[in-house]
PDB file of C-alpha atoms in Angstrom:
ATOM      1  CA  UNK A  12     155.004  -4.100 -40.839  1.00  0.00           C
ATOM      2  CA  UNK A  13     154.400  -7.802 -40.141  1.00  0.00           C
ATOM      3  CA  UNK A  14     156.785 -10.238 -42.547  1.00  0.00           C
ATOM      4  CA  UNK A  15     155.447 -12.614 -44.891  1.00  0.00           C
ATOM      5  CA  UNK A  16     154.778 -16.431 -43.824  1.00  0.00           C
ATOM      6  CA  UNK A  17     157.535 -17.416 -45.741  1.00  0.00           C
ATOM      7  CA  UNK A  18     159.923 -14.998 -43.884  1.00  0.00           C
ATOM      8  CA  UNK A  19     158.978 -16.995 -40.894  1.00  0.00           C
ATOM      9  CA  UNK A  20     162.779 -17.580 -39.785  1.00  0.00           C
ATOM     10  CA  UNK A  21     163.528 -13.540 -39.193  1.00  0.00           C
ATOM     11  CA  UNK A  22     159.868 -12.687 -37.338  1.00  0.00           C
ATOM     12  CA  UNK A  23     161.571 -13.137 -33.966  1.00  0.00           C
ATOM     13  CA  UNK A  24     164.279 -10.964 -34.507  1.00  0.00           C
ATOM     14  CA  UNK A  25     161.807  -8.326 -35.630  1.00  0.00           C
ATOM     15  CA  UNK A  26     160.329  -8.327 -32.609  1.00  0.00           C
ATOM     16  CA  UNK A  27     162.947  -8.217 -30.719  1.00  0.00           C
ATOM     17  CA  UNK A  28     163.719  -4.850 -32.797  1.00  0.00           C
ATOM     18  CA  UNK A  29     160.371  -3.676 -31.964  1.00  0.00           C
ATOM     19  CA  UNK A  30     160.614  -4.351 -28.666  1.00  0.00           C
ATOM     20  CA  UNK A  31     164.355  -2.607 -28.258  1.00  0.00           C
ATOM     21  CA  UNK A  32     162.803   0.848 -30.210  1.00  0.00           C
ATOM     22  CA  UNK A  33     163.017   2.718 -27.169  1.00  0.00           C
ATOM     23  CA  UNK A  34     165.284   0.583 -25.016  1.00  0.00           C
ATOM     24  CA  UNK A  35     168.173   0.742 -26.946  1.00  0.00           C
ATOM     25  CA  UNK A  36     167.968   1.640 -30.624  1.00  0.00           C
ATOM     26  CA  UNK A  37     171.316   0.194 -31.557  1.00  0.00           C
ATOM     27  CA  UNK A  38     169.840  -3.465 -30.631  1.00  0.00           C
ATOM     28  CA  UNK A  39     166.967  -2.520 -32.785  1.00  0.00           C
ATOM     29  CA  UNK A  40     169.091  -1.365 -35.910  1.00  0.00           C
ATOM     30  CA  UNK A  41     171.279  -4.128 -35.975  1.00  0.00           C
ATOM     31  CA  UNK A  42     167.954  -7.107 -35.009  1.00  0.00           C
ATOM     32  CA  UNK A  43     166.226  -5.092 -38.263  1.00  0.00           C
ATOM     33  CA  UNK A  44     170.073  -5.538 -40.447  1.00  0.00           C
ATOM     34  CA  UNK A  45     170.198  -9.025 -39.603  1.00  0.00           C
ATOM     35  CA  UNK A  46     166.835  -9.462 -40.530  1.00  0.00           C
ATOM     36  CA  UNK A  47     167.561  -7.924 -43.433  1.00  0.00           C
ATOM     37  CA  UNK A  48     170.341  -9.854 -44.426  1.00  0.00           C
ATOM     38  CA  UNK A  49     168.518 -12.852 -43.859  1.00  0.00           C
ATOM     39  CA  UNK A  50     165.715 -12.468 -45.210  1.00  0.00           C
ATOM     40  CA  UNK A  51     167.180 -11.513 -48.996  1.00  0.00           C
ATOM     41  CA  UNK A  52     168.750 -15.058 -48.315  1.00  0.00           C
ATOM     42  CA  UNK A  53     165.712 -17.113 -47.940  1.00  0.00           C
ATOM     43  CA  UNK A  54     163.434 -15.047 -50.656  1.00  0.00           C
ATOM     44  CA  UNK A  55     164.087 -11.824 -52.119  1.00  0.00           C
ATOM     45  CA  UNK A  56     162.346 -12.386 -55.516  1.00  0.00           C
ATOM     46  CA  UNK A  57     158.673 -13.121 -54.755  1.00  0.00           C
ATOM     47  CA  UNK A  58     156.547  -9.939 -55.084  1.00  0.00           C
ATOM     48  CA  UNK A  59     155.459  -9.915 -51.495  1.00  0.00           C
ATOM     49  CA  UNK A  60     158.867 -10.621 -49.639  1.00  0.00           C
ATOM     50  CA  UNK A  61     160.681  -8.079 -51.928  1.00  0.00           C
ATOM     51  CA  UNK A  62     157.933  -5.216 -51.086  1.00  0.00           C
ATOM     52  CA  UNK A  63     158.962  -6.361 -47.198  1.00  0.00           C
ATOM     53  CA  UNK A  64     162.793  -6.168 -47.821  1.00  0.00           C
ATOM     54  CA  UNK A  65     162.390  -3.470 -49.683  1.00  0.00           C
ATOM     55  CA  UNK A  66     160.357  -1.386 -47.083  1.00  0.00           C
ATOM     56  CA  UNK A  67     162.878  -2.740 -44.150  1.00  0.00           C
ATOM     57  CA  UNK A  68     165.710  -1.246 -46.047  1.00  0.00           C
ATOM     58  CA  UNK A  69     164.659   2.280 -46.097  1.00  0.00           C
ATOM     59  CA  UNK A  70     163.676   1.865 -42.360  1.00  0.00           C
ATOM     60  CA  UNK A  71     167.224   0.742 -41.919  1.00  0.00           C
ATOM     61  CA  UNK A  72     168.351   4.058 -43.924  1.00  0.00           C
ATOM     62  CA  UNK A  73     166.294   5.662 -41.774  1.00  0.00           C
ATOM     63  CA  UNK A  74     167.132   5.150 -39.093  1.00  0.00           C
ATOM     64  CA  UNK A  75     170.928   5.004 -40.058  1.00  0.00           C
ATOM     65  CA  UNK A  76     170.497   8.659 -40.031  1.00  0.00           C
ATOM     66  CA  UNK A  77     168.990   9.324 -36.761  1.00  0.00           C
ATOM     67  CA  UNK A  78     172.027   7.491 -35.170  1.00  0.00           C
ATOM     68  CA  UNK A  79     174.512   8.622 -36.789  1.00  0.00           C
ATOM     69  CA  UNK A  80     175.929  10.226 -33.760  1.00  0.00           C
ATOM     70  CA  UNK A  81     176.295   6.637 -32.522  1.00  0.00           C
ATOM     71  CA  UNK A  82     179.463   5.356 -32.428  1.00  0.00           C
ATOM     72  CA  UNK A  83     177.889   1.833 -32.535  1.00  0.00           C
ATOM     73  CA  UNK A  84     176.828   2.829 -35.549  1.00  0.00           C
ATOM     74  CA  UNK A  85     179.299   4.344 -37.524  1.00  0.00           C
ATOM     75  CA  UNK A  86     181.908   2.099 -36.216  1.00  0.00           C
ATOM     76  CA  UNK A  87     181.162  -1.707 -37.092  1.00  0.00           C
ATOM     77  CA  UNK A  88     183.780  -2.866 -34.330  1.00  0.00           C
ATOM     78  CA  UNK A  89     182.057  -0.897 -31.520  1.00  0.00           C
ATOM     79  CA  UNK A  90     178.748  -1.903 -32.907  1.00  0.00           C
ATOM     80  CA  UNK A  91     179.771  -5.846 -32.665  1.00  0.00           C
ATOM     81  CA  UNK A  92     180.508  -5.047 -29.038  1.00  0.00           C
ATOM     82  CA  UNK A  93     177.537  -3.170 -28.211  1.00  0.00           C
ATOM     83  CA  UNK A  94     175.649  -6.276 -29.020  1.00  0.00           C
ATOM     84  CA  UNK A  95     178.044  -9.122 -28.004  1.00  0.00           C
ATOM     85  CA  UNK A  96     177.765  -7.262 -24.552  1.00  0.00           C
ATOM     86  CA  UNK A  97     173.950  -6.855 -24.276  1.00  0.00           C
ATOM     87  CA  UNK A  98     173.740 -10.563 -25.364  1.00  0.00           C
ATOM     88  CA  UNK A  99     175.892 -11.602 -22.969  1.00  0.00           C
ATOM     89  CA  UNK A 100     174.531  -9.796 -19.856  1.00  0.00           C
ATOM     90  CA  UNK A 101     171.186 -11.048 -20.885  1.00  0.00           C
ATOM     91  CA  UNK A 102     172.673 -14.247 -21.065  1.00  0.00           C
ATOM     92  CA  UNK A 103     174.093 -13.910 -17.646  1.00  0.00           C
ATOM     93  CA  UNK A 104     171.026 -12.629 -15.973  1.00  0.00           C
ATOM     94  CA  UNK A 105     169.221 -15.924 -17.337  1.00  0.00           C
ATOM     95  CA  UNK A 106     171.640 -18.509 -16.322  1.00  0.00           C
ATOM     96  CA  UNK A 107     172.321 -16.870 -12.633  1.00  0.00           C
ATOM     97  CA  UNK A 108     168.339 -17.202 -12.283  1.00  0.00           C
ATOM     98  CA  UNK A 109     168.575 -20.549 -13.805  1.00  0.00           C
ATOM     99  CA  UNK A 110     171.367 -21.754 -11.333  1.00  0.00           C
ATOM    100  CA  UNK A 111     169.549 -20.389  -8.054  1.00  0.00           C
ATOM    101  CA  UNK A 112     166.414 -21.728  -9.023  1.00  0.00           C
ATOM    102  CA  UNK A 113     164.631 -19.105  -9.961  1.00  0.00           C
ATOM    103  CA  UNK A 114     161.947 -19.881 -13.195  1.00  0.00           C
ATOM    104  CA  UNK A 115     159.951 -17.533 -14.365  1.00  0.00           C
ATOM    105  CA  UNK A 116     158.728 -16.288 -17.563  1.00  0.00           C
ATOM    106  CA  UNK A 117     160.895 -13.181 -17.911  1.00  0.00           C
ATOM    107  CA  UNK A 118     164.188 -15.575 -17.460  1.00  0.00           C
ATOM    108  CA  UNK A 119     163.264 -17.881 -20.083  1.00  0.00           C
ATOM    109  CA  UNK A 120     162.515 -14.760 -22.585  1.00  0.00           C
ATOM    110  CA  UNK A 121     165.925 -13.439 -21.566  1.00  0.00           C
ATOM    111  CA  UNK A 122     167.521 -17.057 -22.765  1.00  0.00           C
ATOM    112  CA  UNK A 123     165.397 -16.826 -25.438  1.00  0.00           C
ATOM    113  CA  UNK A 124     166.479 -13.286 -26.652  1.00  0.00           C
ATOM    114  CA  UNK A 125     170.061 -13.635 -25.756  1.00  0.00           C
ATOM    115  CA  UNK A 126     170.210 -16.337 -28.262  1.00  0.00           C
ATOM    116  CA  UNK A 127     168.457 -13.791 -31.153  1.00  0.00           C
ATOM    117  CA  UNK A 128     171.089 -11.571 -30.281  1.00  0.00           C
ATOM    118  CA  UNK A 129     173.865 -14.185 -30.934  1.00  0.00           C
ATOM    119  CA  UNK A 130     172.055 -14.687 -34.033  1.00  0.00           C
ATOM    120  CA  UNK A 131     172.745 -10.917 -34.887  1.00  0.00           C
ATOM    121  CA  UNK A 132     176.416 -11.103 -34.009  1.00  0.00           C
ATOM    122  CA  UNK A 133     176.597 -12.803 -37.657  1.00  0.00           C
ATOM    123  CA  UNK A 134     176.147  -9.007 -39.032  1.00  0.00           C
ATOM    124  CA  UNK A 135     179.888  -8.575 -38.422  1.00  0.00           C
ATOM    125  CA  UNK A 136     181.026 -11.699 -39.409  1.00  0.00           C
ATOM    126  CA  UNK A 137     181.736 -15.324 -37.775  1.00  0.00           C
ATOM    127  CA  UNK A 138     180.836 -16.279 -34.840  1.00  0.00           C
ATOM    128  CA  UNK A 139     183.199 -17.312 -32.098  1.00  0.00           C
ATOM    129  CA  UNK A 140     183.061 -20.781 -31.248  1.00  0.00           C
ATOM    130  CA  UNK A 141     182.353 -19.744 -27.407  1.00  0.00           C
ATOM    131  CA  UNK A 142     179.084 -17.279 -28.949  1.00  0.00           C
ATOM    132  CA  UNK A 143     178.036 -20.275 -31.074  1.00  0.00           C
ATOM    133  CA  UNK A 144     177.888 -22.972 -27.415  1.00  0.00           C
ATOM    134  CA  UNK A 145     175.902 -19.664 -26.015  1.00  0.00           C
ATOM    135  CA  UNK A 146     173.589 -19.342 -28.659  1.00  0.00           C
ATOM    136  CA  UNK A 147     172.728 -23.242 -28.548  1.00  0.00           C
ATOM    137  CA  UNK A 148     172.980 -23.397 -24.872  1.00  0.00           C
ATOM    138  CA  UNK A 149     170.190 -20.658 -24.546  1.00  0.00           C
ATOM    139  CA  UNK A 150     167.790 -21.639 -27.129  1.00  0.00           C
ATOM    140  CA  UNK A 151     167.968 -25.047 -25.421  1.00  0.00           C
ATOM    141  CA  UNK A 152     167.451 -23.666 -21.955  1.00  0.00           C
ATOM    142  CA  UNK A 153     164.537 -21.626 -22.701  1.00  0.00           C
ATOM    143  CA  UNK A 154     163.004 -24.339 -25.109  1.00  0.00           C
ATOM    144  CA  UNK A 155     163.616 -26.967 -21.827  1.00  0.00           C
ATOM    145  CA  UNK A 156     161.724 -24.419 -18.777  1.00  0.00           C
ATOM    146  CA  UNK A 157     159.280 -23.273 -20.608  1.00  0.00           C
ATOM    147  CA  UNK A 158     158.280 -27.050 -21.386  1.00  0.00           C
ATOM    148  CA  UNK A 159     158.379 -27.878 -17.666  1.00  0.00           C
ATOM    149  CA  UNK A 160     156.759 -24.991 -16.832  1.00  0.00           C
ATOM    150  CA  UNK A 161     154.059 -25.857 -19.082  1.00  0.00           C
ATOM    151  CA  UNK A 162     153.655 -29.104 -17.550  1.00  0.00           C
ATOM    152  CA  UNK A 163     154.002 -28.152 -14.433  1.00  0.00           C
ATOM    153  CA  UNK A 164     157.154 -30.185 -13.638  1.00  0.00           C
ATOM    154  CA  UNK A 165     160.459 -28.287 -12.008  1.00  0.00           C
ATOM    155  CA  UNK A 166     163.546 -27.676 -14.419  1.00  0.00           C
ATOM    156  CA  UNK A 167     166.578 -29.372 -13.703  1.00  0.00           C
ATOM    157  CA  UNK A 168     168.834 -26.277 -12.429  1.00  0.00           C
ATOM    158  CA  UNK A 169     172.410 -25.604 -13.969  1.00  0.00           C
ATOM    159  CA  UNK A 170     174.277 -26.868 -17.348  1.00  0.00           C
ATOM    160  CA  UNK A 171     172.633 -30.669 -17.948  1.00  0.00           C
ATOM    161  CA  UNK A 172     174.455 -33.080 -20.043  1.00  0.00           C
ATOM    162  CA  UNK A 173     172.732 -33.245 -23.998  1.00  0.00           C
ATOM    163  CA  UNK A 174     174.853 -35.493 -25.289  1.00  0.00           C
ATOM    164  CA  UNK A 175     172.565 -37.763 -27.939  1.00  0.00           C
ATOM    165  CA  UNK A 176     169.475 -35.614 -27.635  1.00  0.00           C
ATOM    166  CA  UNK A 177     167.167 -33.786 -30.069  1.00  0.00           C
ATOM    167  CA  UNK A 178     164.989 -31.294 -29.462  1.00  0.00           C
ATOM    168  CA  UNK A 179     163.013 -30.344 -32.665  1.00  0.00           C
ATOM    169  CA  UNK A 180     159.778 -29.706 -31.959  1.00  0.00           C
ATOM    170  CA  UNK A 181     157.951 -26.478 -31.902  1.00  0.00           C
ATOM    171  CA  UNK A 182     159.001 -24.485 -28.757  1.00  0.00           C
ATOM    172  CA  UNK A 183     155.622 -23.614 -27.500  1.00  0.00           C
ATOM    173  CA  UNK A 184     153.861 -25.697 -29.591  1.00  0.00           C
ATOM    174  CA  UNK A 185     150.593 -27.416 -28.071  1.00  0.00           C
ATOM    175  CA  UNK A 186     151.340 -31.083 -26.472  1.00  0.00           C
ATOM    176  CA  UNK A 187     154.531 -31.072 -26.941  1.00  0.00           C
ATOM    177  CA  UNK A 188     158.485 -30.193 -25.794  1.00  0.00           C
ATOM    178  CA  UNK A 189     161.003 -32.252 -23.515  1.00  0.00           C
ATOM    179  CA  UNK A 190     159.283 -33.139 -20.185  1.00  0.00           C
ATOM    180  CA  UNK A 191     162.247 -34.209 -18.678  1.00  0.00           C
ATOM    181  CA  UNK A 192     166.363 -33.553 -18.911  1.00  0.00           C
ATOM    182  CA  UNK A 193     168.487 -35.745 -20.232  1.00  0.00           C
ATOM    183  CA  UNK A 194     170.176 -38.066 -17.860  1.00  0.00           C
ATOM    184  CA  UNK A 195     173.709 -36.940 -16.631  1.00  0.00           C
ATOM    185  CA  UNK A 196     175.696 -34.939 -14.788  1.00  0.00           C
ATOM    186  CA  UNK A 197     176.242 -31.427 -15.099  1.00  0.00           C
ATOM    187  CA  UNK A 198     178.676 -29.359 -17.149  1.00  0.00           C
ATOM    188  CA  UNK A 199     180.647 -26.365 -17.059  1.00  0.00           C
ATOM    189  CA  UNK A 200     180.477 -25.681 -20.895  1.00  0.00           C
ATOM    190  CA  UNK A 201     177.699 -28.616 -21.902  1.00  0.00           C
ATOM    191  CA  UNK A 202     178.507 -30.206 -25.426  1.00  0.00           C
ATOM    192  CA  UNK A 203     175.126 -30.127 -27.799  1.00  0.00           C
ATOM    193  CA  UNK A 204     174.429 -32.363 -30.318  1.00  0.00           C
ATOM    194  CA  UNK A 205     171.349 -33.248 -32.209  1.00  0.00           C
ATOM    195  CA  UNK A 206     168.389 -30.333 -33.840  1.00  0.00           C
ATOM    196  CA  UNK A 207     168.015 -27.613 -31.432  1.00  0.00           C
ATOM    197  CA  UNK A 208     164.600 -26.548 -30.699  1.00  0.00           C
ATOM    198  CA  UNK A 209     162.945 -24.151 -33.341  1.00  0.00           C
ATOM    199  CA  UNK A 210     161.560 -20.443 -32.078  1.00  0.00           C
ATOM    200  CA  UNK A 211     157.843 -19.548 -30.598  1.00  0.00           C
ATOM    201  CA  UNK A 212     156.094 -16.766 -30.439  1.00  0.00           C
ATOM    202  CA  UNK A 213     156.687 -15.103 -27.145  1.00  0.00           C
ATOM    203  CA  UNK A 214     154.638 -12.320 -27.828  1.00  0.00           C
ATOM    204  CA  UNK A 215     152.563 -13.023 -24.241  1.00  0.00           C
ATOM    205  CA  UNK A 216     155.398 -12.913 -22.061  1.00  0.00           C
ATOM    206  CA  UNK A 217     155.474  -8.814 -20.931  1.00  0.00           C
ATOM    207  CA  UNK A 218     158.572  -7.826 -19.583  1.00  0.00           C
ATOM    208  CA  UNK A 219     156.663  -5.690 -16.515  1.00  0.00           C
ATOM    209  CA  UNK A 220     158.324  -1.979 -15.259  1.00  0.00           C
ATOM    210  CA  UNK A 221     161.294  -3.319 -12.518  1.00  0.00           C
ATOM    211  CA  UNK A 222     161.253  -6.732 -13.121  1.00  0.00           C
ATOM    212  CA  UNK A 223     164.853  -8.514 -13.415  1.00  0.00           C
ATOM    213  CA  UNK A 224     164.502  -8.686 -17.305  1.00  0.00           C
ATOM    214  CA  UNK A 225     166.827  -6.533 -19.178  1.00  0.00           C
ATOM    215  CA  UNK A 226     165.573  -2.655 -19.416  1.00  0.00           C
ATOM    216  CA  UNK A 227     167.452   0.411 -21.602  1.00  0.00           C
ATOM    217  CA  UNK A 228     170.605  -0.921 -21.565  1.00  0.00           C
ATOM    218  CA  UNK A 229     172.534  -4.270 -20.402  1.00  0.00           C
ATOM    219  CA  UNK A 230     174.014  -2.340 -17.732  1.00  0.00           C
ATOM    220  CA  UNK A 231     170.374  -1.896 -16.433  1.00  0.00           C
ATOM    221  CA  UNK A 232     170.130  -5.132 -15.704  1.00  0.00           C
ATOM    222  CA  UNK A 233     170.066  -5.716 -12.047  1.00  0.00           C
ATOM    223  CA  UNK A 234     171.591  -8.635  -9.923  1.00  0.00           C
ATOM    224  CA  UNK A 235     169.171 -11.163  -9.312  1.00  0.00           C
ATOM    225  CA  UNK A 236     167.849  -9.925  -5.678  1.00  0.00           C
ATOM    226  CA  UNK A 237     168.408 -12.572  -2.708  1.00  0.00           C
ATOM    227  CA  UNK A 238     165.361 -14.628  -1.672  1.00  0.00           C
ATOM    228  CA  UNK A 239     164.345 -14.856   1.792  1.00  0.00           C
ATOM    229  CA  UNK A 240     166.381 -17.996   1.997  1.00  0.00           C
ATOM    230  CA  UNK A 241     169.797 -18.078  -0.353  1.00  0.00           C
ATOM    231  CA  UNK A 242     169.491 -21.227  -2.471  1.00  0.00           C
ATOM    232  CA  UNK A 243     172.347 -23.480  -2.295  1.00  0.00           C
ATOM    233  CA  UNK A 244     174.015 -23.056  -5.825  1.00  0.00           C
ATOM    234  CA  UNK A 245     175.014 -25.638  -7.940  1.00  0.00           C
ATOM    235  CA  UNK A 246     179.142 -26.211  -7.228  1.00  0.00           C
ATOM    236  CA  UNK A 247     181.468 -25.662  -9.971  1.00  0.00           C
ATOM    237  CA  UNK A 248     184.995 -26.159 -10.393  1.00  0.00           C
ATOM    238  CA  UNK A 249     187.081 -23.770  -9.655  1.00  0.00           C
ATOM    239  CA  UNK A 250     189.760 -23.643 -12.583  1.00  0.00           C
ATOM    240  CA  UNK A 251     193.493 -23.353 -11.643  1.00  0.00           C
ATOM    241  CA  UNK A 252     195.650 -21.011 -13.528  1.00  0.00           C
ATOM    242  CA  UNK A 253     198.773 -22.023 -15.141  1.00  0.00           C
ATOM    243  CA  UNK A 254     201.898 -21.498 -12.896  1.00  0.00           C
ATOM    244  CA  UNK A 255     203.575 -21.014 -16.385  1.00  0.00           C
ATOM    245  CA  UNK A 256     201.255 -18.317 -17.711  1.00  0.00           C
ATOM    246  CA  UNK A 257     202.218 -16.105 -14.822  1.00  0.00           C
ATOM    247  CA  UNK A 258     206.531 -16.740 -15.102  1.00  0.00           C
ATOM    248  CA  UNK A 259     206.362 -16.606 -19.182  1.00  0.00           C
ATOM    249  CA  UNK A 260     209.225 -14.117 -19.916  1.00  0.00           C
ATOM    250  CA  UNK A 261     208.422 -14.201 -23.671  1.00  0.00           C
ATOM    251  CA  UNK A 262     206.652 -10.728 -23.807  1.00  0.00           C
ATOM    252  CA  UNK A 263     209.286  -8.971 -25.501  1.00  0.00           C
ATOM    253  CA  UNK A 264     209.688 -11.589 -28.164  1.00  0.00           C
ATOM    254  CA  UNK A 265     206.011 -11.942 -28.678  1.00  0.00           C
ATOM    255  CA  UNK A 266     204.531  -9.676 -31.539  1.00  0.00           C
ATOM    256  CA  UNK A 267     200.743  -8.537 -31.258  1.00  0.00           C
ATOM    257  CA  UNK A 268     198.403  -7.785 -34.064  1.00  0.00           C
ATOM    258  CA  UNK A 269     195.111  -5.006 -33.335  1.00  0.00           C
ATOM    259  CA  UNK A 270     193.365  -8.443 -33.354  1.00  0.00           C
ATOM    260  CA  UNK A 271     195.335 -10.137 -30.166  1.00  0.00           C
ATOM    261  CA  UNK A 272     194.586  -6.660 -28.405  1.00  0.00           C
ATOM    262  CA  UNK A 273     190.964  -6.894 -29.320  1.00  0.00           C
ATOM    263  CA  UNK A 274     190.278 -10.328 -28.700  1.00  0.00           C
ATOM    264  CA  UNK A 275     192.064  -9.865 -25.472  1.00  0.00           C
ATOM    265  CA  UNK A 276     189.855  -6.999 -24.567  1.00  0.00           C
ATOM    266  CA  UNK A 277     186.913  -9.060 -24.895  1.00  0.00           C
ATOM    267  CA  UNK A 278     188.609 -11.497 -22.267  1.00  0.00           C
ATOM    268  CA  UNK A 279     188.539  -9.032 -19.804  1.00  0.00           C
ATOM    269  CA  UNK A 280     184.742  -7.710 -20.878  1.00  0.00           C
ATOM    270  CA  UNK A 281     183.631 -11.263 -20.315  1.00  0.00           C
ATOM    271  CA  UNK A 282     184.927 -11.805 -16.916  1.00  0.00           C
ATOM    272  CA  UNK A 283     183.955  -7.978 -15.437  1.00  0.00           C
ATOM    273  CA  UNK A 284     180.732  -8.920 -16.900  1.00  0.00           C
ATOM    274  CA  UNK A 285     180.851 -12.637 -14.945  1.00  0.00           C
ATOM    275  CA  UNK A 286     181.750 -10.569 -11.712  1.00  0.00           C
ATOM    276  CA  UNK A 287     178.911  -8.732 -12.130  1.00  0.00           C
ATOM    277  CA  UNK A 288     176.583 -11.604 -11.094  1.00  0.00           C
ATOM    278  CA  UNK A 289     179.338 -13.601  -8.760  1.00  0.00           C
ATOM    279  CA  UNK A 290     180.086 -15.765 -11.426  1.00  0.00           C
ATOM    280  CA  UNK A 291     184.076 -16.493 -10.283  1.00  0.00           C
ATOM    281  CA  UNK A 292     184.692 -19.798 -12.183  1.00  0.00           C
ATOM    282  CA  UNK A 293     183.332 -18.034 -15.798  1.00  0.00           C
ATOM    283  CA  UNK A 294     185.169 -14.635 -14.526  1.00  0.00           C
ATOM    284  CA  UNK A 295     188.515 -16.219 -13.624  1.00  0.00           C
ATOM    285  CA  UNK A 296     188.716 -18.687 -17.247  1.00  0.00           C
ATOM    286  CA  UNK A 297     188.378 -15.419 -19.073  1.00  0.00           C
ATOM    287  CA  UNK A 298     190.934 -13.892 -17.502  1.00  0.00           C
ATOM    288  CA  UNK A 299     193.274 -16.662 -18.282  1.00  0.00           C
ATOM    289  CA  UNK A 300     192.555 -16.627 -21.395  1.00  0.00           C
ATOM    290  CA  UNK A 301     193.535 -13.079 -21.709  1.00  0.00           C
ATOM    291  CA  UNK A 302     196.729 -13.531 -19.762  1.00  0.00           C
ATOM    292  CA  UNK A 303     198.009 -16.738 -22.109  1.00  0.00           C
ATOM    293  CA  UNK A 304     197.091 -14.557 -25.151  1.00  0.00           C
ATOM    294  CA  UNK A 305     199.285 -11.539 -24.012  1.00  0.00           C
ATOM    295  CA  UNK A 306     202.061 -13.675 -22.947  1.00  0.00           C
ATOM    296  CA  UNK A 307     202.676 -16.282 -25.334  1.00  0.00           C
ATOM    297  CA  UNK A 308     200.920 -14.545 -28.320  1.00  0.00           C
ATOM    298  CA  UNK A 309     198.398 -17.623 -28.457  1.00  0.00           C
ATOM    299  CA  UNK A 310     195.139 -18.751 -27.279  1.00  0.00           C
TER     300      UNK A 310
END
């Protein structure tokens, strides 16, 4: 069920349904809602986008129905964390290739997908600021390899400053992309400014049996395995924890809404999920994040 031209903006997230059938059929339900959504947005009243929304919605019923057992599902805020998770390991995979070195096809997909799936995130409402630098950071990553790849030049490993750039032509597209970085040095959480680099069609980049790329679940994806010779990896700073955060007496004065508890939940997610691939900087910010937020009641 291929979407009309003028759907153009959803076909990506589609695929990334199709692709997630078997894999995980959460991803797909909520890549096919999004869709959805979106799509009634940009045209729901021409004859041939209606007859595709229309026909999406009863697959959504669908398959509605066969999960229903699915807590993910039934449950919107499990659901938002089923995908927030998946995007973020994919996310995580991609960037701990990116930072050893390691380009290939299947790591720029996973940027490339990771940002869809930050895209979906918008089913359950706004996006977190931190989401939002992810989802920009990623489409910009895998826009930027693929073009060196293409040219056969070597990406620049690591965050690389953006500040002042745009990158607006099609990713993919014959001729054309960002040959080089921008000039500048490195950042922990890079700033973005300027048009971000519109989708392609990755439909030739397989994702083969055992390869790093993700597989059934986000837990499935494996650590990156060590090459023959470690690659030095690009130094980050360590960040220091707050002396105060750890003597703040306040907790007893402090009251918490099911929101604090949640958002402080998703602290700790992000930095277990940060350990996962050695990541001790991104691990350890999380968890002071989590700590300020259950001692003074703030972020």
């Amino acid at each position: 069920m291929a979407a009309p031209p003028q759907l153009k903006a959803i076909h990506h997230h589609l695929r990334t349904a199709q692709e997630h059938e078997a894999r995980d059929p959460v991803v797909a339900y909520y890549c096919r809602l999004y869709a959805m959504q979106t799509g009634m947005k940009i045209d729901s009243k021409s004859p041939e986008c209606r007859k595709f929304l229309v026909k999406l919605m009863d697959q959504l019923e669908i398959m509605k129905k066969e999960l229903s057992d699915h807590e993910s599902i039934s449950q919107e805020v499990v659901g938002n964390a089923h995908i927030e998770n998946y995007a973020l390991k994919m996310f995580l995979y991609a960037d701990s290739e990116d930072r050893s070195g390691r380009f290939h096809k299947n790591m720029i997909k996973s940027f490339y997908t990771a940002s869809l799936l930050f895209d979906v995130l918008s089913v359950f409402g706004e996006l977190t600021d931190e989401n939002i630098q992810h989802r920009k950071y990623a489409k910009w990553k895998a826009a930027y390899i693929h073009n060196c790849l293409k040219s056969g030049e070597t990406p620049q490993a690591g965050p690389i400053g953006m500040e002042g750039e745009a990158y607006d032509d099609e990713f993919g597209a014959e001729g054309g992309g960002p040959s080089q970085p921008p000039q500048g040095p490195p950042h922990s959480q890079p700033s973005f400014h300027g048009n971000q680099p519109s989708a392609s069609n990755f439909s030739n980049i397989q994702i083969p049996p055992g390869s790093h790329a993700p597989a059934n679940t986000p837990a499935d994806i494996p650590p990156p395995e060590a090459p023959p010779v470690k690659p030095v990896p690009v130094p980050r700073a360590m960040p220091v924890i707050d002396p105060s955060l750890l003597n703040n007496t306040q907790e007893g004065e402090v009251r918490f809404t099911p929101e604090d508890f949640t958002r402080a939940q998703k602290y700790c997610k992000y930095a277990g999920s940060a350990l996962q691939y050695e990541d001790v900087g991104t691990a350890v910010q999380n968890l002071q994040k989590a700590l300020k937020l259950l001692t003074t009641g703030k972020e």
